[in-house]
mmCIF file of C-alpha atoms and ligand atoms in Angstrom:
data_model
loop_
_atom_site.group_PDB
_atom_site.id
_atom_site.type_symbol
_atom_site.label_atom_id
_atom_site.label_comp_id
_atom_site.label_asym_id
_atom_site.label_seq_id
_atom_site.Cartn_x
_atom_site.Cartn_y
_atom_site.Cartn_z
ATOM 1 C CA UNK A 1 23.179 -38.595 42.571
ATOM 2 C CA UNK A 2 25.937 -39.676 40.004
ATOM 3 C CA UNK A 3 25.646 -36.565 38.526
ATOM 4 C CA UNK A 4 26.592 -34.700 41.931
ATOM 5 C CA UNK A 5 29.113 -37.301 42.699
ATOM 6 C CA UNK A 6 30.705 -36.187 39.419
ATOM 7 C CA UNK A 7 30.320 -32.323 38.917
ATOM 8 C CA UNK A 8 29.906 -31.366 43.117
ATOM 9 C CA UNK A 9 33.615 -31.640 43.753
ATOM 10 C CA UNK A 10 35.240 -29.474 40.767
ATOM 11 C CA UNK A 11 32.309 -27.168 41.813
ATOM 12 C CA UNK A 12 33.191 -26.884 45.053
ATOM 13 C CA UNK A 13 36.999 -26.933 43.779
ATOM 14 C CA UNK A 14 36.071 -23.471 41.215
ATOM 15 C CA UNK A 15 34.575 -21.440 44.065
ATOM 16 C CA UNK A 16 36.871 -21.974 46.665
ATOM 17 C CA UNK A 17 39.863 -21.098 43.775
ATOM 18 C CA UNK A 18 37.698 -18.432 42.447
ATOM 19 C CA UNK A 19 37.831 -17.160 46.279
ATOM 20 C CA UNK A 20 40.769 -17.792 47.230
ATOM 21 C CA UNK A 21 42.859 -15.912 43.931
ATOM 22 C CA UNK A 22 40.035 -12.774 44.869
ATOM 23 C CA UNK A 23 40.969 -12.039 48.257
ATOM 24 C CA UNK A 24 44.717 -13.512 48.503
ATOM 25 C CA UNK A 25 46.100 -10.289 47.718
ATOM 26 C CA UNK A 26 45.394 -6.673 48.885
ATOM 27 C CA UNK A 27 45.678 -3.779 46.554
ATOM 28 C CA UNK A 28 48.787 -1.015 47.411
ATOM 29 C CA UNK A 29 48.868 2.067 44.946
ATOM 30 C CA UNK A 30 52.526 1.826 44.858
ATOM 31 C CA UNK A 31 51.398 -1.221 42.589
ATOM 32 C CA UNK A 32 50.961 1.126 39.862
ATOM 33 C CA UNK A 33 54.198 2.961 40.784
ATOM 34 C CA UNK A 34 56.255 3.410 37.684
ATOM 35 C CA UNK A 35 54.129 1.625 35.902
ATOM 36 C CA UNK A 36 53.341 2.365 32.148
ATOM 37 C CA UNK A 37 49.514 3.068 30.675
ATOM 38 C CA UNK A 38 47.334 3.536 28.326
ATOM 39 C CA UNK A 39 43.745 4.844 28.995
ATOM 40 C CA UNK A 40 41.303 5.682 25.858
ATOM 41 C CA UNK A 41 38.457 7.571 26.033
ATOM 42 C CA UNK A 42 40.144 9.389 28.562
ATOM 43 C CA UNK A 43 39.306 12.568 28.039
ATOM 44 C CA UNK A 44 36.243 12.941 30.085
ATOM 45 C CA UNK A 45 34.034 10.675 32.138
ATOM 46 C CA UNK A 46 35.313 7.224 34.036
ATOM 47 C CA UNK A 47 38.481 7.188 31.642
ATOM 48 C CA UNK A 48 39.652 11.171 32.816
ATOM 49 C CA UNK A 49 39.346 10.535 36.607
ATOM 50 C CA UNK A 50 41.273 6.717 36.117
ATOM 51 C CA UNK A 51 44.179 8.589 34.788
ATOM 52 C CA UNK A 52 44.030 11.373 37.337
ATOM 53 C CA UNK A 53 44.071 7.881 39.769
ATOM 54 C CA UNK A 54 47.269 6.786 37.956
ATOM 55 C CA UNK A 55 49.046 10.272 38.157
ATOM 56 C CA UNK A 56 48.754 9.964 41.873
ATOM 57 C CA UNK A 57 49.693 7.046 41.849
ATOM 58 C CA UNK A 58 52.952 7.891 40.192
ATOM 59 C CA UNK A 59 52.183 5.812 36.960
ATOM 60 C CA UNK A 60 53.340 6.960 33.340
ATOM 61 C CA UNK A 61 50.351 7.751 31.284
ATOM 62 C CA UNK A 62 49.373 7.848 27.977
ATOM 63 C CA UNK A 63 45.875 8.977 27.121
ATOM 64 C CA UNK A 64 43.529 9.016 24.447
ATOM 65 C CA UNK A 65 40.137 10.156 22.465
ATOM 66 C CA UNK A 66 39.337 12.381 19.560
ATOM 67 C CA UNK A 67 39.360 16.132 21.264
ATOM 68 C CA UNK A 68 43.150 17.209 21.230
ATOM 69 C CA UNK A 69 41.879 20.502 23.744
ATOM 70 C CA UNK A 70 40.219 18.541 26.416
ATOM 71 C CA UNK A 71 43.251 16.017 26.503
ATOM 72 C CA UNK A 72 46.069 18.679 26.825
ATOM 73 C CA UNK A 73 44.211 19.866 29.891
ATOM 74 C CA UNK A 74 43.915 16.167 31.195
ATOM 75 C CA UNK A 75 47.802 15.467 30.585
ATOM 76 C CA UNK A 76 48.354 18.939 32.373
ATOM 77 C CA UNK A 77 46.679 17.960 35.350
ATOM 78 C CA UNK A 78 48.029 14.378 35.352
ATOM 79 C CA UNK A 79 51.507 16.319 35.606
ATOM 80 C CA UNK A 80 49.822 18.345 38.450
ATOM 81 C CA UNK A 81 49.296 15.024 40.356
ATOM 82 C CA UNK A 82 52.767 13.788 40.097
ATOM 83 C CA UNK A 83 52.312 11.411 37.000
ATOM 84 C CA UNK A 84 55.886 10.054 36.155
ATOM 85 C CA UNK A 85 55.067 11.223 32.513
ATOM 86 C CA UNK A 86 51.964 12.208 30.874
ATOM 87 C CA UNK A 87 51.452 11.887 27.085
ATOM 88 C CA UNK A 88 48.309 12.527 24.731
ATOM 89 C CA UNK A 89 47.780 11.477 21.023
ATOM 90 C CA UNK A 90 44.638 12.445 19.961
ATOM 91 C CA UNK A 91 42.278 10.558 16.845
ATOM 92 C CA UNK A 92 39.696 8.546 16.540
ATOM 93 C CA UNK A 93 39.457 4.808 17.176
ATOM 94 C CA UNK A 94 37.084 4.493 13.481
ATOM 95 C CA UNK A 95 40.470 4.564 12.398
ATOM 96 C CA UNK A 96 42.202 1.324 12.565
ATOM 97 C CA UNK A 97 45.290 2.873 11.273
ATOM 98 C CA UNK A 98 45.008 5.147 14.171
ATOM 99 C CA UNK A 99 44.571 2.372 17.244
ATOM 100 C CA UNK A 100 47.756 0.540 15.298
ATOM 101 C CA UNK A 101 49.304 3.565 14.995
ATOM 102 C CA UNK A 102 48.810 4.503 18.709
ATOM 103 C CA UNK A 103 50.042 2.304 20.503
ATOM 104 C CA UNK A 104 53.222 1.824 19.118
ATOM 105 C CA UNK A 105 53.785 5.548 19.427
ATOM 106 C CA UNK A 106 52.543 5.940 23.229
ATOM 107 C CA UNK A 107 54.676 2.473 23.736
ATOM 108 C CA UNK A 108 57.364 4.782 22.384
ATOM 109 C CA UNK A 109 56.812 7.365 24.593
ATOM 110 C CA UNK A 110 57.302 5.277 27.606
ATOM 111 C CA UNK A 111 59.350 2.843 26.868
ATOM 112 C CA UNK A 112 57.293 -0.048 27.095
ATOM 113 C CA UNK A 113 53.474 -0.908 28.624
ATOM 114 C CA UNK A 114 52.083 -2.431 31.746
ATOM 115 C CA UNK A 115 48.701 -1.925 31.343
ATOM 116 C CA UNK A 116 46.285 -1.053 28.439
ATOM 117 C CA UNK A 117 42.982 0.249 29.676
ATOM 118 C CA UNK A 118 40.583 0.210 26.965
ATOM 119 C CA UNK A 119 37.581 2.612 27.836
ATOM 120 C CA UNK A 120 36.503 4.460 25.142
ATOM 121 C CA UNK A 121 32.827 4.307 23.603
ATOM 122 C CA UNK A 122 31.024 5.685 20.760
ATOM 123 C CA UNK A 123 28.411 8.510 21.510
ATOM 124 C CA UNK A 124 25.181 7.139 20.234
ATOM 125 C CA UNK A 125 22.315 8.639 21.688
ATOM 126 C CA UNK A 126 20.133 6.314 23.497
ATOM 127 C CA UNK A 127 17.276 6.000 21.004
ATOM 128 C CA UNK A 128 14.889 2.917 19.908
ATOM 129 C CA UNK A 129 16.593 0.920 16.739
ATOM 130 C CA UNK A 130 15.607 3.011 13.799
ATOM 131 C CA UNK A 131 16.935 0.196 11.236
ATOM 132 C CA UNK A 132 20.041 2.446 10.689
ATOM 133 C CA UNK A 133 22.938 -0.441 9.909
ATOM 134 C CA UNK A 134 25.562 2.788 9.259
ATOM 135 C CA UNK A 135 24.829 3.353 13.051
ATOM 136 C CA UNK A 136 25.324 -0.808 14.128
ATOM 137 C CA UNK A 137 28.245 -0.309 11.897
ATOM 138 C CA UNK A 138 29.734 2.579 13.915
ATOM 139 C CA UNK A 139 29.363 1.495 17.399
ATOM 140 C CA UNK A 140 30.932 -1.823 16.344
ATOM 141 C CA UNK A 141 33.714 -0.363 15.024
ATOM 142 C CA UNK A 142 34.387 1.653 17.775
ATOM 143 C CA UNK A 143 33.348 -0.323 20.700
ATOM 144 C CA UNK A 144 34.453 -3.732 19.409
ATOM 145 C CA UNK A 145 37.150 -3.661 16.733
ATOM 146 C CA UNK A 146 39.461 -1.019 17.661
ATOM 147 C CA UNK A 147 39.392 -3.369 20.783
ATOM 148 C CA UNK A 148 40.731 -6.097 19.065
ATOM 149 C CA UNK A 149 43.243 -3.942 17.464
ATOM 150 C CA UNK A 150 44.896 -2.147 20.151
ATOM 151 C CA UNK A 151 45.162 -5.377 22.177
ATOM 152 C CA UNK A 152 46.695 -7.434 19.642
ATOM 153 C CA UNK A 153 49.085 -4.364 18.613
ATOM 154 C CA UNK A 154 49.789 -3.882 22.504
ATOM 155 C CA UNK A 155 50.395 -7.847 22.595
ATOM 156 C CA UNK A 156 53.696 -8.173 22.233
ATOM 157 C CA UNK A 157 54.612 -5.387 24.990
ATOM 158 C CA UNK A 158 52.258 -6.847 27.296
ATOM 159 C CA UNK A 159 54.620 -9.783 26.930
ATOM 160 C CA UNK A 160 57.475 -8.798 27.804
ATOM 161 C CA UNK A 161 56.059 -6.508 30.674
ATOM 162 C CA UNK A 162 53.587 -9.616 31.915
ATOM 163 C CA UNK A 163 51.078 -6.794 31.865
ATOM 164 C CA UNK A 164 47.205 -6.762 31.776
ATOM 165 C CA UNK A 165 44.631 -5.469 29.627
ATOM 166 C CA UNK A 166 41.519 -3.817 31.326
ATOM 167 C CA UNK A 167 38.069 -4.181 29.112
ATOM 168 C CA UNK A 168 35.173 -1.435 30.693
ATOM 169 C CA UNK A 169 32.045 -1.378 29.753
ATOM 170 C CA UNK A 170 30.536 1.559 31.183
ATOM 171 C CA UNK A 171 27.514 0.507 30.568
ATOM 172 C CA UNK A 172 27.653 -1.775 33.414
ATOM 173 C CA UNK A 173 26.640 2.139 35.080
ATOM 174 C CA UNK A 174 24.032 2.130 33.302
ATOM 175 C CA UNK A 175 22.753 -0.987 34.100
ATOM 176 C CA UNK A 176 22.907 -0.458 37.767
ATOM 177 C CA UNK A 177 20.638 2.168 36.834
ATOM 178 C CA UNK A 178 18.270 0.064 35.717
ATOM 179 C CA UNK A 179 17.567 -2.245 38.209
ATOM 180 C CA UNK A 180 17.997 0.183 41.353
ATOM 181 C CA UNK A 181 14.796 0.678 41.521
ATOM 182 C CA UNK A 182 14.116 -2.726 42.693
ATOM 183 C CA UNK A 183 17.439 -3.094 44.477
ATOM 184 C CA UNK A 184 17.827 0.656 45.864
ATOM 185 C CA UNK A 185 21.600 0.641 45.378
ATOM 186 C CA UNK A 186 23.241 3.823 43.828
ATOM 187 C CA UNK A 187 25.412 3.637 41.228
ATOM 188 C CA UNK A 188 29.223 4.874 42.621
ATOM 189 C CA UNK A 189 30.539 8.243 41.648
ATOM 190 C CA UNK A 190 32.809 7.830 38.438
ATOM 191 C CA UNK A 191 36.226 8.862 40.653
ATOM 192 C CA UNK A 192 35.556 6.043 42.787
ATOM 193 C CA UNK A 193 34.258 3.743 40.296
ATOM 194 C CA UNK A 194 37.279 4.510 38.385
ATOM 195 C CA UNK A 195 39.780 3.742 40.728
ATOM 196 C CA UNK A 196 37.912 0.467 41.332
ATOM 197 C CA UNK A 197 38.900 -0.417 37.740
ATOM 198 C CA UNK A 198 42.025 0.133 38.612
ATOM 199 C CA UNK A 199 42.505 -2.107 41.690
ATOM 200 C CA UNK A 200 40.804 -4.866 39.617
ATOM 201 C CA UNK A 201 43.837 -4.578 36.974
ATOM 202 C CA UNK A 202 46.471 -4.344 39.585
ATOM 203 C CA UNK A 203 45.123 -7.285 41.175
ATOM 204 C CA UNK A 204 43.904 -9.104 37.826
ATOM 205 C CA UNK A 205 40.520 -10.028 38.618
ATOM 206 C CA UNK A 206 38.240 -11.382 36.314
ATOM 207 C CA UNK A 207 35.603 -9.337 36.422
ATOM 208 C CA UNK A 208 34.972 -6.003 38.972
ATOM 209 C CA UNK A 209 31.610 -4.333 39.527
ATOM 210 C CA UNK A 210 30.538 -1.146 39.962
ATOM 211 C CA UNK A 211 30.082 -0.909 43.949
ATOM 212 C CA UNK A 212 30.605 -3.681 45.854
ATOM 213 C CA UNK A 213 26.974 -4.856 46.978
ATOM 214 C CA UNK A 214 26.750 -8.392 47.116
ATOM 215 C CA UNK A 215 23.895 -8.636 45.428
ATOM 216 C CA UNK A 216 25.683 -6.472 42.131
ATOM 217 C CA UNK A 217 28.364 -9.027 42.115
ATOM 218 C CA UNK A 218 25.922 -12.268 42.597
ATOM 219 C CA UNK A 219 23.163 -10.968 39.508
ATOM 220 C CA UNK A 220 26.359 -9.629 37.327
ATOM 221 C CA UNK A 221 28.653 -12.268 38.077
ATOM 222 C CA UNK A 222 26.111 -14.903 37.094
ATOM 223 C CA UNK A 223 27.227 -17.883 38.994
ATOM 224 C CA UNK A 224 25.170 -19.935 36.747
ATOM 225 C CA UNK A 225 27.129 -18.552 33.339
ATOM 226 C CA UNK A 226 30.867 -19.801 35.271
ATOM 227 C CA UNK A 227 30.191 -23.165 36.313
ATOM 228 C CA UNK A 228 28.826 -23.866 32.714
ATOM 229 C CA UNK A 229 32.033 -22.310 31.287
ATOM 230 C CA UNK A 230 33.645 -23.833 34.104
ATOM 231 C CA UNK A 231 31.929 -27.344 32.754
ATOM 232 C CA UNK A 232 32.261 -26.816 29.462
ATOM 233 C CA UNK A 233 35.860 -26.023 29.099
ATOM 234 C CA UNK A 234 36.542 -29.509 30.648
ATOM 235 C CA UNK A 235 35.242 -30.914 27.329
ATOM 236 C CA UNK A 236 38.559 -29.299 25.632
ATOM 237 C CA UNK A 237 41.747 -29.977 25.323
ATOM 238 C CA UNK A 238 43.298 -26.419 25.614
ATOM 239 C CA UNK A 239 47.157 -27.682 25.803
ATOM 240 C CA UNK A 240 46.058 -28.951 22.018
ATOM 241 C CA UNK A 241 44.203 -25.989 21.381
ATOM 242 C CA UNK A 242 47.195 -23.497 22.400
ATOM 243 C CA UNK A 243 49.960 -25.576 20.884
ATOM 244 C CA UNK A 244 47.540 -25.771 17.586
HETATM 245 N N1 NAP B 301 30.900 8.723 33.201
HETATM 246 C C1 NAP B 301 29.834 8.851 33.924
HETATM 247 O O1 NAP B 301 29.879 9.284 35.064
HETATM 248 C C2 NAP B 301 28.511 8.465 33.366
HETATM 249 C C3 NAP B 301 27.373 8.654 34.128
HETATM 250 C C4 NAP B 301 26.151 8.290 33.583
HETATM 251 C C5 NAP B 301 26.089 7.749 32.328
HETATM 252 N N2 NAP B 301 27.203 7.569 31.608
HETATM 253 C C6 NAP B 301 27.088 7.029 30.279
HETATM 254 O O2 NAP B 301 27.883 5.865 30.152
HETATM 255 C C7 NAP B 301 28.459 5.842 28.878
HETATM 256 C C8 NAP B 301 29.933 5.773 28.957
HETATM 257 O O3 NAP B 301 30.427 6.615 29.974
HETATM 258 P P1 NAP B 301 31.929 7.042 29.965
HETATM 259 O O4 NAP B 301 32.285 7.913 31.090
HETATM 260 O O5 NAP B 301 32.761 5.819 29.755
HETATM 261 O O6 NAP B 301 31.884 7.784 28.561
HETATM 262 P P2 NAP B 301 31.992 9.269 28.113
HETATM 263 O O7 NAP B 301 32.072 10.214 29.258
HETATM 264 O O8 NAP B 301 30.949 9.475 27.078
HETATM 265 O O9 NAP B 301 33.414 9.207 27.443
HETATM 266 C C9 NAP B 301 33.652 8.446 26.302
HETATM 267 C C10 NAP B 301 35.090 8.661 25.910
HETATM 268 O O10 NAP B 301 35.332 8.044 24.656
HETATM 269 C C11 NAP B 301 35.849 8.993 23.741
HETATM 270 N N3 NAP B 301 35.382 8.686 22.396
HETATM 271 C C12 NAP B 301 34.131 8.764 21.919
HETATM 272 N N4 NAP B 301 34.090 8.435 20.613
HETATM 273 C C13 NAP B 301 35.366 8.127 20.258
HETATM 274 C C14 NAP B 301 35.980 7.720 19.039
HETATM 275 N N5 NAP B 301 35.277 7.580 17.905
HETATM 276 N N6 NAP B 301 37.311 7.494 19.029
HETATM 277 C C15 NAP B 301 38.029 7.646 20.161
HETATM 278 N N7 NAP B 301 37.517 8.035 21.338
HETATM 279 C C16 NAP B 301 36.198 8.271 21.389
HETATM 280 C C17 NAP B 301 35.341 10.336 24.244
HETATM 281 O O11 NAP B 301 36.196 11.395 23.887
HETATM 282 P P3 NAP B 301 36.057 12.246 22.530
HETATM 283 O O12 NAP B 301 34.616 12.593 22.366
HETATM 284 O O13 NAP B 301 36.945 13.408 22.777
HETATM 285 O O14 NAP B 301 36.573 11.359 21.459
HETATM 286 C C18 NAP B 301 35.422 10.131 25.753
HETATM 287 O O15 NAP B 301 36.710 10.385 26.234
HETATM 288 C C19 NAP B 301 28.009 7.070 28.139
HETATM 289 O O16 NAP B 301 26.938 6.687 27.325
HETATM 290 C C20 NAP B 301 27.579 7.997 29.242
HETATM 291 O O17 NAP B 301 26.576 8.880 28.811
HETATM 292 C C21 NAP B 301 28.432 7.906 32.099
HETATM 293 C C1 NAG B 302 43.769 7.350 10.005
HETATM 294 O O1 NAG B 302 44.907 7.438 10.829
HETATM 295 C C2 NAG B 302 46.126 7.564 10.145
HETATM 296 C C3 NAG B 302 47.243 7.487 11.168
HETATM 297 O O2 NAG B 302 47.010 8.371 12.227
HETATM 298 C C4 NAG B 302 46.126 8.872 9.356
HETATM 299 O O3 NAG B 302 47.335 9.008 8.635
HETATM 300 C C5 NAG B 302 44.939 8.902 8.399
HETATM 301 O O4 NAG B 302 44.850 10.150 7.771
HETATM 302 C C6 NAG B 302 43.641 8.611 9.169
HETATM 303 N N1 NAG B 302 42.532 8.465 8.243
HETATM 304 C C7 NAG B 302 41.429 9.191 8.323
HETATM 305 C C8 NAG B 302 40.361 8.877 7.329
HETATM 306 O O5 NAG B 302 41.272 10.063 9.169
HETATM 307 C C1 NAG B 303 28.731 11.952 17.991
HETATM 308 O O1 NAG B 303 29.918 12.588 17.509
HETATM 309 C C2 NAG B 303 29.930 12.821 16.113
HETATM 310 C C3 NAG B 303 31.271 13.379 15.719
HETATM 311 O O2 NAG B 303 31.740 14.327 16.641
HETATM 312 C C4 NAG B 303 28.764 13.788 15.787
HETATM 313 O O3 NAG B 303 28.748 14.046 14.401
HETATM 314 C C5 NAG B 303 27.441 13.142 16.219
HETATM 315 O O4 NAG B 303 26.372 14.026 16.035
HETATM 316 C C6 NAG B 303 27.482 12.732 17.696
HETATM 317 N N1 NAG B 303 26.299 11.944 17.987
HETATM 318 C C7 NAG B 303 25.608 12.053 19.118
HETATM 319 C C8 NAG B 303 24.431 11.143 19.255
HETATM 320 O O5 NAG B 303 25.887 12.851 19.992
HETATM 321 C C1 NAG B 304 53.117 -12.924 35.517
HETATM 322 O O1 NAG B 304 52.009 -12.615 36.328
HETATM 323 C C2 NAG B 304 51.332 -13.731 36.821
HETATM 324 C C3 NAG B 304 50.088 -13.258 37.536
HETATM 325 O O2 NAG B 304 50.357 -12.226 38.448
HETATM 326 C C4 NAG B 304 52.277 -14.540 37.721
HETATM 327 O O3 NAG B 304 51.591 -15.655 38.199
HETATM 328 C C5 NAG B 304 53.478 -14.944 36.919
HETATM 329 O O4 NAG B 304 54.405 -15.598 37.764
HETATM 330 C C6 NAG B 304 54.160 -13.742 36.273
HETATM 331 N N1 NAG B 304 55.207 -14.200 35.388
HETATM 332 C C7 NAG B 304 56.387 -13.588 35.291
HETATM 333 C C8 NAG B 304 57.344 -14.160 34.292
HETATM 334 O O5 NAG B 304 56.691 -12.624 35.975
#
């Protein structure tokens, strides 16, 4: 009972903020209006159609991946769609001088950055774990540190702009996949699921799903995992830990 006494009320507290700052605003696409991005990995799959969404949007767009040919056409037909600008620099994120490099140069380019959508993923083939580190290696490189490195070279433009920086794991696709069997939901086309992604970083929320079954958000959104973190974090002093 003391226990519930204690922890019910900032419980309660979490999911009725948690609601509340979900639904208190609606999404407009004017929100993106003007507004200056970056997409990587965009020049096929879920990162192509979200800057196609941007374009229509009337954002400024600057995209990203490794094949210079596919990305020309993708920057022609963000122009097509009425993008305010449309830029491409084309390398690979193994490079870390290259995600440095980047964004500076596609801040250039617009002046400035709003939003930094990082979507890009390496393309190993799903196989069993051979014991190949090389491969570990790789995908880390690409899927994790040139993460870390755009964001904290985009930092300090994000400042200024109080933008937002958009994480997707596409694999989240994937694992919808995997359990529809048992749930029978289908995962969303990438067009819509892209534009999704792009609501949830116009409106900042957390975390955004796939489609927008219940159940999706409930298993991915593990309720369980946030009030611990939710606990947890009252243990710390994060004015200290900031100010340290
Ligand atoms: N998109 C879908 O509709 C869909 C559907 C089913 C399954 N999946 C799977 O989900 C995963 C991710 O999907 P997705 O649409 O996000 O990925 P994707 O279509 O494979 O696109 C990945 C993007 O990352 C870029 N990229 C790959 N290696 C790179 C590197 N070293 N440096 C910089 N850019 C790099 C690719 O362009 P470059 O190759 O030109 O660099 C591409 O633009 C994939 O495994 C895919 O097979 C996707
Ligand atoms: C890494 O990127 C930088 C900047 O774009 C480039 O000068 C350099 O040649 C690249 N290195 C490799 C190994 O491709
Ligand atoms: C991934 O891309 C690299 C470089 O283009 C290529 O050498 C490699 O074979 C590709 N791997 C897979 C699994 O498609
Ligand atoms: C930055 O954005 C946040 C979240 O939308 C908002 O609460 C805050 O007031 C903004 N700050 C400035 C300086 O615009």
């Amino acid at each position: 009972m003391a226990f519930m006494k204690k922890y019910l009320p900032p419980i309660l507290v979490f999911f009725l903020a948690y609601y509340y700052y979900s639904a208190n605003e609606e999404f407009r696409p004017e929100m993106l209006q003007g507004k200056k991005v970056i997409v990587t990995g965009a020049s096929k799959g879920i990162g192509e159609q979200m800057a196609y969404h941007l374009a229509k949007m009337g954002a400024h767009v600057v995209v990203t991946a490794r094949s210079k040919e596919t990305l020309k056409k993708v920057v022609s037909h963000c122009l097509e769609l009425g993008a305010a600008s449309a830029h491409y620099i084309a390398g690979s994120m193994e490079n870390v001088t290259f995600a440095e490099q980047f964004v500076a140069q596609a801040g250039k380019l617009m002046g400035g950055l709003d939003m930094l959508i990082l979507n890009h993923i390496t393309n190993t083939s799903m196989n069993l774990f051979s014991g190949d580190i090389h491969l570990v290696r790789r995908s880390m490189e690409v899927n994790f540190l040139s993460y870390v490195v755009l964001s904290v070279a985009a930092l300090p433009m994000l400042k200024q702009s109080n933008g937002s920086i958009v994480v997707v794991s596409s694999k989240a696709d994937t694992a919808i996949k995997a359990v529809s069997g048992i749930l029978n939901i289908d995962a969303s086309p990438k067009e819509e699921c892209a534009l999704e992604i792009i609501k949830g970083g116009a409106l900042r929320q957390e975390e955004v799903y796939y489609d927008n079954s219940v159940w999706t958000d409930l298993l991915l959104g593990n309720p369980g995992r946030k009030i611990l973190e939710f606990l947890s974090l009252r243990s710390y002093s994060l004015d200290k830990f900031i100010n340290n």
